[in-house]
Amino acid sequence: MPIYLDNNATTALDPRVLEAMQPYLIGPYGNPSSVHRYGRAARDAIEAARVQVASLAGAQASELSWTSGATESNNFALKGFAAAHKPGRLLYAATEHPAVMEAAESLRSSGWLVEVIAVCEDGRIDWPRFEAQLASGPVQLAAVMVANNETGVIQDIARVAAGVHAAGGVLLADAVQAAGKLELAPYWTHADLMSLSAHKIYGPKGVGALLVKSHVELAPLLHGGGQERGLRGGTENVAGIVGFGVAAELARAELAQRDTQMRALREQLEAGLRTIEGVRIFGEGAPRLPNTVQFAIPGWEGEALLMALDRQGIAVSSGSACASGTGEPSHVLLGMGYSRPIAFGAIRASFGRGNSAAEVERLLGALHGFGAERPAA
Ligand SMILES: Cc1ncc(COP(=O)(O)O)c(C=O)c1O
């Protein structure tokens, strides 16, 4: 049986989510903007889902806008903010997802002063440098993710938000990887904007959300039929949104149980990895997601190890799924100060609700087996 250990890239659709979506693919097919009964049935379904997804973060339904996924949510937050305000200073952490980094970088051409927030070797914000950066002048916008997709490292969002607010700015917290693994409400209390994506929590691909506090002004990226209070035109992905709602509801109900199960697998893997000489676990020492282990084994390139594991039916990732295949090492590890050769060695295993201790044993067995074949480092 193949083993899937790449749940930070995407998760399997939960059968309970599929069951909830099915009627909206084959049954009530109205356009939610139509006023007749078909339209009203679709509208009711997306409004019920709005409450479910907002509740995952302890947010109000009125604070949530649907998107096509977190890439759009991050672009909407940054570019939508930029379009509604005069250019100023925009800060983002060195370990952000490309959907934040590249959206932020694109704003240089419209006059924004874009700066990177440095992180330490364990992946957490480098506080003395960040505080000096904040003290050097007003900030309009900052983006710091709750938890990193590669290392699982969790940032102190309360402290980041306090600094950004004191400098006059608002904070986007990308919570895509934290959702379903951490309680989000304590993070939403402090952030002003938050991105979420359904397919990381056993929901469908191609649907996401942006949470926006009422004091934050955004301009729409997509103009059209006035959907989402004029913030995001386009007929809603009704079945996808219904699926996101149920996935969020399940994530909330099963958070503690999933945490216990994934944490045990992570500890089992890390204990096994530590018996391999010279192994490095990235972000060790920092608080990390219960399901994520990014590591490197001396003498192995991440990409080669990934292929060798794939031949044994074990799916892991080298760096982020979006960056793999580019031939570039992980910007996250470079940002944490690792050299290119070390960053090239990185492999990530990310657990989900379907994984078992026996699967971790198989991964460890495979890694130990490769040890014998390994060229001298
Ligand atoms: C932290 C983070 N932000 C944003 C995204 C993009 O999400 P989506 O696939 O919904 O566009 C991802 C997906 O890998 C992610 O891990």
Coordinates of C-alpha atoms and ligand atoms in Angstrom, one line a residue:
M1 CA 0.0 0.0 0.0
P2 CA 1.4 3.4 -0.9
I3 CA 1.9 5.8 2.0
Y4 CA 1.0 9.5 1.8
L5 CA 3.0 11.7 4.1
D6 CA 2.5 15.0 2.3
N7 CA -0.5 16.4 4.0
N8 CA 0.9 20.0 4.1
A9 CA 0.8 20.0 0.3
T10 CA -2.8 18.8 0.3
T11 CA -5.1 16.5 2.2
A12 CA -7.5 13.7 1.0
L13 CA -11.2 14.8 0.8
D14 CA -13.0 13.6 3.9
P15 CA -15.8 11.3 2.8
R16 CA -18.2 13.3 5.1
V17 CA -17.2 16.5 3.2
L18 CA -17.9 14.8 -0.1
E19 CA -21.3 13.6 1.1
A20 CA -22.2 17.2 2.1
M21 CA -21.0 18.6 -1.3
Q22 CA -22.7 16.0 -3.5
P23 CA -26.3 17.5 -3.4
Y24 CA -24.9 20.8 -4.5
L25 CA -23.2 19.3 -7.6
I26 CA -26.3 17.4 -8.7
G27 CA -29.2 19.0 -6.8
P28 CA -29.9 22.7 -5.9
Y29 CA -28.0 24.2 -8.8
G30 CA -29.3 27.8 -8.5
N31 CA -27.1 30.8 -8.7
P32 CA -26.8 32.3 -5.2
S33 CA -27.5 35.7 -6.6
S34 CA -30.8 34.7 -8.1
V35 CA -33.9 35.6 -6.0
H36 CA -36.0 32.6 -6.8
R37 CA -36.1 29.5 -4.7
Y38 CA -33.2 27.8 -6.5
G39 CA -31.0 30.8 -5.9
R40 CA -32.2 31.1 -2.3
A41 CA -31.3 27.4 -1.6
A42 CA -27.7 28.0 -2.8
R43 CA -27.5 31.3 -0.9
D44 CA -28.6 29.7 2.3
A45 CA -26.0 27.0 1.9
I46 CA -23.1 29.4 1.4
E47 CA -24.3 31.5 4.3
A48 CA -24.4 28.5 6.6
A49 CA -20.9 27.6 5.5
R50 CA -19.7 31.2 6.2
V51 CA -20.7 30.7 9.8
Q52 CA -18.9 27.3 10.0
V53 CA -15.6 28.6 8.5
A54 CA -15.6 31.9 10.4
S55 CA -16.2 29.9 13.6
L56 CA -13.1 27.9 13.0
A57 CA -11.2 31.1 13.8
G58 CA -13.6 32.6 16.3
A59 CA -14.5 35.2 13.7
Q60 CA -17.8 36.8 12.7
A61 CA -19.5 35.5 9.5
S62 CA -19.5 39.1 8.3
E63 CA -15.7 39.2 8.4
L64 CA -15.3 36.4 5.9
S65 CA -15.0 36.6 2.1
W66 CA -14.8 33.5 -0.1
T67 CA -11.9 33.1 -2.5
S68 CA -10.5 30.5 -4.9
G69 CA -7.9 29.4 -2.3
A70 CA -5.3 30.9 -0.1
T71 CA -3.1 32.1 -3.0
E72 CA -6.0 34.4 -3.9
S73 CA -6.6 35.3 -0.2
N74 CA -3.0 36.4 0.3
N75 CA -3.0 38.3 -3.0
F76 CA -6.3 39.9 -2.1
A77 CA -5.2 41.0 1.3
L78 CA -1.9 42.6 0.2
K79 CA -2.9 44.0 -3.2
G80 CA -6.4 44.9 -2.1
F81 CA -4.9 46.8 0.9
A82 CA -2.4 48.5 -1.4
A83 CA -5.1 49.5 -3.9
A84 CA -7.1 51.2 -1.1
H85 CA -4.2 53.1 0.6
K86 CA -1.3 55.4 -0.3
P87 CA 2.0 53.5 -0.8
G88 CA 3.9 53.0 2.4
R89 CA 6.1 50.3 4.1
L90 CA 5.2 46.7 3.7
L91 CA 7.0 44.0 5.8
Y92 CA 6.9 40.3 5.3
A93 CA 8.8 37.4 7.1
A94 CA 11.6 35.7 5.2
T95 CA 9.8 32.3 5.5
E96 CA 6.4 33.4 4.1
H97 CA 4.7 31.3 1.4
P98 CA 5.4 32.5 -2.2
A99 CA 1.7 33.6 -2.4
V100 CA 2.7 36.3 0.2
M101 CA 6.3 37.0 -0.9
E102 CA 5.5 37.4 -4.5
A103 CA 2.3 39.4 -4.0
A104 CA 4.3 41.7 -1.7
E105 CA 7.2 42.0 -4.1
S106 CA 4.9 42.9 -6.9
L107 CA 3.8 46.0 -5.0
R108 CA 7.3 47.6 -5.3
S109 CA 6.3 48.8 -8.8
S110 CA 3.5 50.8 -7.4
G111 CA 5.7 52.6 -5.0
W112 CA 5.6 50.4 -1.9
L113 CA 8.7 50.1 0.2
V114 CA 8.9 46.3 0.7
E115 CA 11.2 44.9 3.5
V116 CA 11.9 41.4 4.7
I117 CA 11.6 40.5 8.4
A118 CA 14.6 38.4 9.4
V119 CA 14.1 35.0 11.2
C120 CA 16.5 33.2 13.5
E121 CA 18.0 29.7 12.7
D122 CA 15.1 28.1 14.4
G123 CA 12.6 29.8 12.1
R124 CA 11.2 32.3 14.6
I125 CA 11.2 36.0 14.1
D126 CA 14.5 37.6 15.0
W127 CA 13.1 40.0 17.6
P128 CA 15.9 42.5 18.1
R129 CA 16.1 43.0 14.4
F130 CA 12.3 43.2 13.9
E131 CA 12.0 45.6 16.8
A132 CA 14.7 47.9 15.3
Q133 CA 12.9 47.7 11.9
L134 CA 9.6 48.7 13.5
A135 CA 11.2 51.5 15.4
S136 CA 12.7 53.0 12.2
G137 CA 9.4 54.4 11.0
P138 CA 5.7 53.9 10.4
V139 CA 4.5 50.6 8.9
Q140 CA 1.3 50.3 6.9
L141 CA 1.1 46.5 6.4
A142 CA 2.9 43.4 7.5
A143 CA 2.5 39.7 6.8
V144 CA 3.7 36.9 9.2
M145 CA 2.3 33.4 8.9
V146 CA 0.9 31.6 11.9
A147 CA 2.8 28.3 11.1
N148 CA 5.2 27.5 8.3
N149 CA 4.3 25.0 5.6
E150 CA 7.8 23.5 5.4
T151 CA 9.2 23.5 9.0
G152 CA 5.9 23.8 10.9
V153 CA 7.5 26.5 13.0
I154 CA 4.8 28.6 14.9
Q155 CA 5.2 32.4 15.2
D156 CA 4.3 34.5 18.2
I157 CA 1.5 36.4 16.4
A158 CA 0.3 38.3 19.5
R159 CA 3.8 39.8 19.8
V160 CA 4.1 40.5 16.1
A161 CA 0.7 42.1 16.0
A162 CA 1.4 44.3 19.0
G163 CA 4.6 45.6 17.3
V164 CA 2.9 46.2 13.9
H165 CA -0.1 47.9 15.5
A166 CA 2.2 50.2 17.6
A167 CA 4.0 51.1 14.3
G168 CA 0.6 52.1 12.8
G169 CA 0.1 49.0 10.6
V170 CA -2.2 46.1 10.1
L171 CA -1.2 42.4 10.1
L172 CA -2.0 39.6 7.6
A173 CA -1.6 36.2 9.3
D174 CA -1.6 33.3 6.8
A175 CA -3.2 30.5 8.8
V176 CA -3.4 28.0 6.1
Q177 CA -1.2 25.4 7.8
A178 CA -2.3 26.2 11.3
A179 CA -6.0 25.6 10.5
G180 CA -7.1 22.2 11.7
K181 CA -3.9 21.8 13.7
L182 CA -4.0 24.7 16.2
E183 CA -6.8 26.6 17.8
L184 CA -7.1 29.7 15.5
A185 CA -9.2 32.0 17.7
P186 CA -6.2 33.3 19.8
Y187 CA -4.5 34.3 16.5
W188 CA -7.5 35.9 15.0
T189 CA -7.8 38.0 18.1
H190 CA -4.6 39.7 17.2
A191 CA -4.4 39.7 13.4
D192 CA -6.4 42.0 11.1
L193 CA -6.4 39.8 8.0
M194 CA -6.3 36.0 7.9
S195 CA -6.0 33.5 5.0
L196 CA -7.5 30.0 5.0
S197 CA -7.7 27.2 2.4
A198 CA -10.1 24.2 2.3
H199 CA -7.9 21.6 0.8
K200 CA -5.4 21.7 3.7
I201 CA -8.2 20.5 6.1
Y202 CA -9.7 17.6 4.1
G203 CA -11.9 19.9 2.1
P204 CA -12.0 20.5 -1.7
K205 CA -9.3 22.2 -3.7
G206 CA -10.0 25.6 -5.2
V207 CA -11.8 27.3 -2.3
G208 CA -10.5 29.5 0.4
A209 CA -11.4 32.5 2.6
L210 CA -10.0 35.8 3.7
L211 CA -11.0 37.1 7.1
V212 CA -11.0 40.9 7.3
K213 CA -11.6 42.9 10.4
S214 CA -14.1 45.7 9.9
H215 CA -11.5 48.5 10.4
V216 CA -9.4 47.3 7.4
E217 CA -10.2 48.8 4.1
L218 CA -9.6 46.6 1.0
A219 CA -10.3 47.3 -2.7
P220 CA -11.6 44.4 -4.7
L221 CA -9.3 42.5 -7.1
L222 CA -12.1 41.0 -9.0
H223 CA -14.8 43.3 -10.2
G224 CA -18.1 41.8 -11.3
G225 CA -21.6 41.1 -10.1
G226 CA -21.1 42.6 -6.6
Q227 CA -20.8 39.3 -4.8
E228 CA -19.2 39.3 -1.3
R229 CA -20.4 42.8 -0.6
G230 CA -18.7 44.0 -3.7
L231 CA -15.3 42.7 -2.5
R232 CA -15.0 39.8 -4.8
G233 CA -17.1 39.5 -7.9
G234 CA -17.9 36.1 -9.4
T235 CA -20.5 33.4 -9.0
E236 CA -19.6 31.4 -5.9
N237 CA -18.3 27.9 -5.9
V238 CA -21.3 26.6 -4.0
A239 CA -20.4 22.9 -3.6
G240 CA -16.8 23.8 -2.8
I241 CA -17.9 26.3 -0.2
V242 CA -20.4 23.8 1.4
G243 CA -17.5 21.3 1.6
F244 CA -15.2 23.9 3.2
G245 CA -17.9 24.6 5.8
V246 CA -18.2 20.9 6.8
A247 CA -14.4 20.5 6.7
A248 CA -14.1 23.5 9.1
E249 CA -16.8 22.1 11.4
L250 CA -15.1 18.7 11.5
A251 CA -11.7 20.3 12.1
R252 CA -13.1 22.2 15.1
A253 CA -14.8 19.1 16.5
E254 CA -11.8 16.8 16.1
L255 CA -9.0 19.2 16.8
A256 CA -7.9 17.6 20.1
Q257 CA -8.1 14.0 18.7
R258 CA -6.2 14.9 15.6
D259 CA -3.5 16.7 17.6
T260 CA -2.9 13.6 19.8
Q261 CA -2.8 11.3 16.8
M262 CA -0.4 13.5 14.7
R263 CA 1.8 14.5 17.6
A264 CA 2.4 10.8 18.5
L265 CA 3.5 10.1 14.9
R266 CA 5.8 13.2 14.8
E267 CA 7.4 12.1 18.1
Q268 CA 7.9 8.5 16.8
L269 CA 9.5 9.8 13.5
E270 CA 11.8 12.2 15.4
A271 CA 12.9 9.6 17.8
G272 CA 13.7 7.2 14.9
L273 CA 15.5 10.0 13.0
R274 CA 17.7 10.8 15.9
T275 CA 19.3 7.4 15.7
I276 CA 20.6 8.3 12.2
E277 CA 24.0 9.9 12.5
G278 CA 24.2 13.6 11.7
V279 CA 20.5 14.0 11.0
R280 CA 19.2 17.5 11.3
I281 CA 15.6 18.4 12.2
F282 CA 14.8 22.0 11.0
G283 CA 13.1 24.3 13.5
E284 CA 13.9 22.0 16.4
G285 CA 13.6 23.9 19.6
A286 CA 10.9 26.2 18.3
P287 CA 7.2 25.5 18.8
R288 CA 6.0 23.5 15.8
L289 CA 2.9 22.1 14.2
P290 CA 2.0 18.6 15.6
N291 CA 2.2 17.0 12.1
T292 CA 5.3 18.4 10.4
V293 CA 8.9 17.2 10.4
Q294 CA 11.4 18.7 8.0
F295 CA 14.8 17.0 8.2
A296 CA 18.1 16.3 6.3
I297 CA 20.3 13.2 6.3
P298 CA 24.0 13.9 5.6
G299 CA 25.1 12.7 2.2
W300 CA 21.6 12.8 0.7
E301 CA 20.0 15.4 -1.5
G302 CA 16.3 15.9 -0.7
E303 CA 15.2 15.4 -4.2
A304 CA 17.1 12.1 -4.5
L305 CA 15.7 10.9 -1.2
L306 CA 12.2 11.9 -2.3
M307 CA 12.6 9.8 -5.5
A308 CA 14.1 6.8 -3.6
L309 CA 11.2 6.9 -1.1
D310 CA 8.7 7.3 -4.0
R311 CA 10.0 4.1 -5.5
Q312 CA 9.1 2.4 -2.2
G313 CA 5.6 3.9 -2.3
I314 CA 6.2 6.6 0.3
A315 CA 5.2 10.1 -0.7
V316 CA 7.1 13.0 1.1
S317 CA 8.1 16.4 -0.1
S318 CA 11.4 18.2 -0.6
G319 CA 10.8 21.8 0.5
S320 CA 7.4 23.2 -0.5
A321 CA 5.3 21.4 -3.2
C322 CA 5.1 24.7 -5.1
A323 CA 8.9 25.2 -5.1
S324 CA 9.9 21.6 -5.9
G325 CA 11.0 21.0 -9.4
T326 CA 12.4 24.5 -9.6
G327 CA 15.9 23.3 -8.9
E328 CA 16.2 26.0 -6.2
P329 CA 16.7 25.2 -2.5
S330 CA 14.0 26.1 -0.1
H331 CA 13.9 29.9 0.5
V332 CA 12.6 29.1 4.0
L333 CA 15.8 27.3 5.0
L334 CA 17.9 29.9 3.3
G335 CA 16.0 32.5 5.3
M336 CA 16.8 30.6 8.5
G337 CA 20.5 31.0 7.6
Y338 CA 21.3 27.5 6.3
S339 CA 23.7 27.1 3.4
R340 CA 22.5 26.0 0.0
P341 CA 23.9 22.5 0.3
I342 CA 22.2 22.0 3.6
A343 CA 18.9 23.4 2.3
F344 CA 19.2 21.1 -0.8
G345 CA 19.1 18.1 1.7
A346 CA 15.7 18.9 3.1
I347 CA 12.8 16.5 3.2
R348 CA 9.4 17.0 4.7
A349 CA 7.0 14.5 6.2
S350 CA 3.6 15.9 7.1
F351 CA 1.1 13.7 8.7
G352 CA -2.7 13.7 8.4
R353 CA -5.7 12.0 10.0
G354 CA -5.2 8.8 7.9
N355 CA -1.6 8.0 8.9
S356 CA -0.5 5.3 11.3
A357 CA 2.4 4.3 13.5
A358 CA 3.1 1.3 11.1
E359 CA 3.5 3.8 8.2
V360 CA 6.1 5.8 10.2
E361 CA 7.9 2.5 10.9
R362 CA 8.0 1.9 7.2
L363 CA 9.4 5.3 6.5
L364 CA 12.1 4.8 9.2
G365 CA 12.9 1.4 7.9
A366 CA 13.4 2.8 4.4
L367 CA 15.6 5.6 5.7
H368 CA 17.7 3.3 7.7
G369 CA 18.0 1.0 4.7
F370 CA 19.3 3.9 2.5
G371 CA 21.8 4.7 5.2
A372 CA 23.8 1.6 4.2
E373 CA 23.9 2.6 0.6
R374 CA 24.7 6.2 1.3
P375 CA 27.8 7.7 -0.1
A376 CA 30.2 9.1 2.5
A377 CA 29.3 12.7 3.3
Ligands
LIG1 C1 1.2 28.6 4.1 C2 0.4 28.6 2.8 N1 -0.1 29.7 2.3 C3 -0.8 29.7 1.2 C4 -0.9 28.5 0.4 C5 -1.6 28.5 -0.9 O1 -2.9 27.9 -0.7 P1 -3.8 27.5 -2.0 O2 -3.2 26.1 -2.4 O3 -5.2 27.3 -1.4 O4 -3.7 28.5 -3.0 C6 -0.3 27.3 0.9 C7 -0.4 26.1 0.1 O5 0.6 25.4 0.0 C8 0.4 27.4 2.1 O6 1.0 26.3 2.6

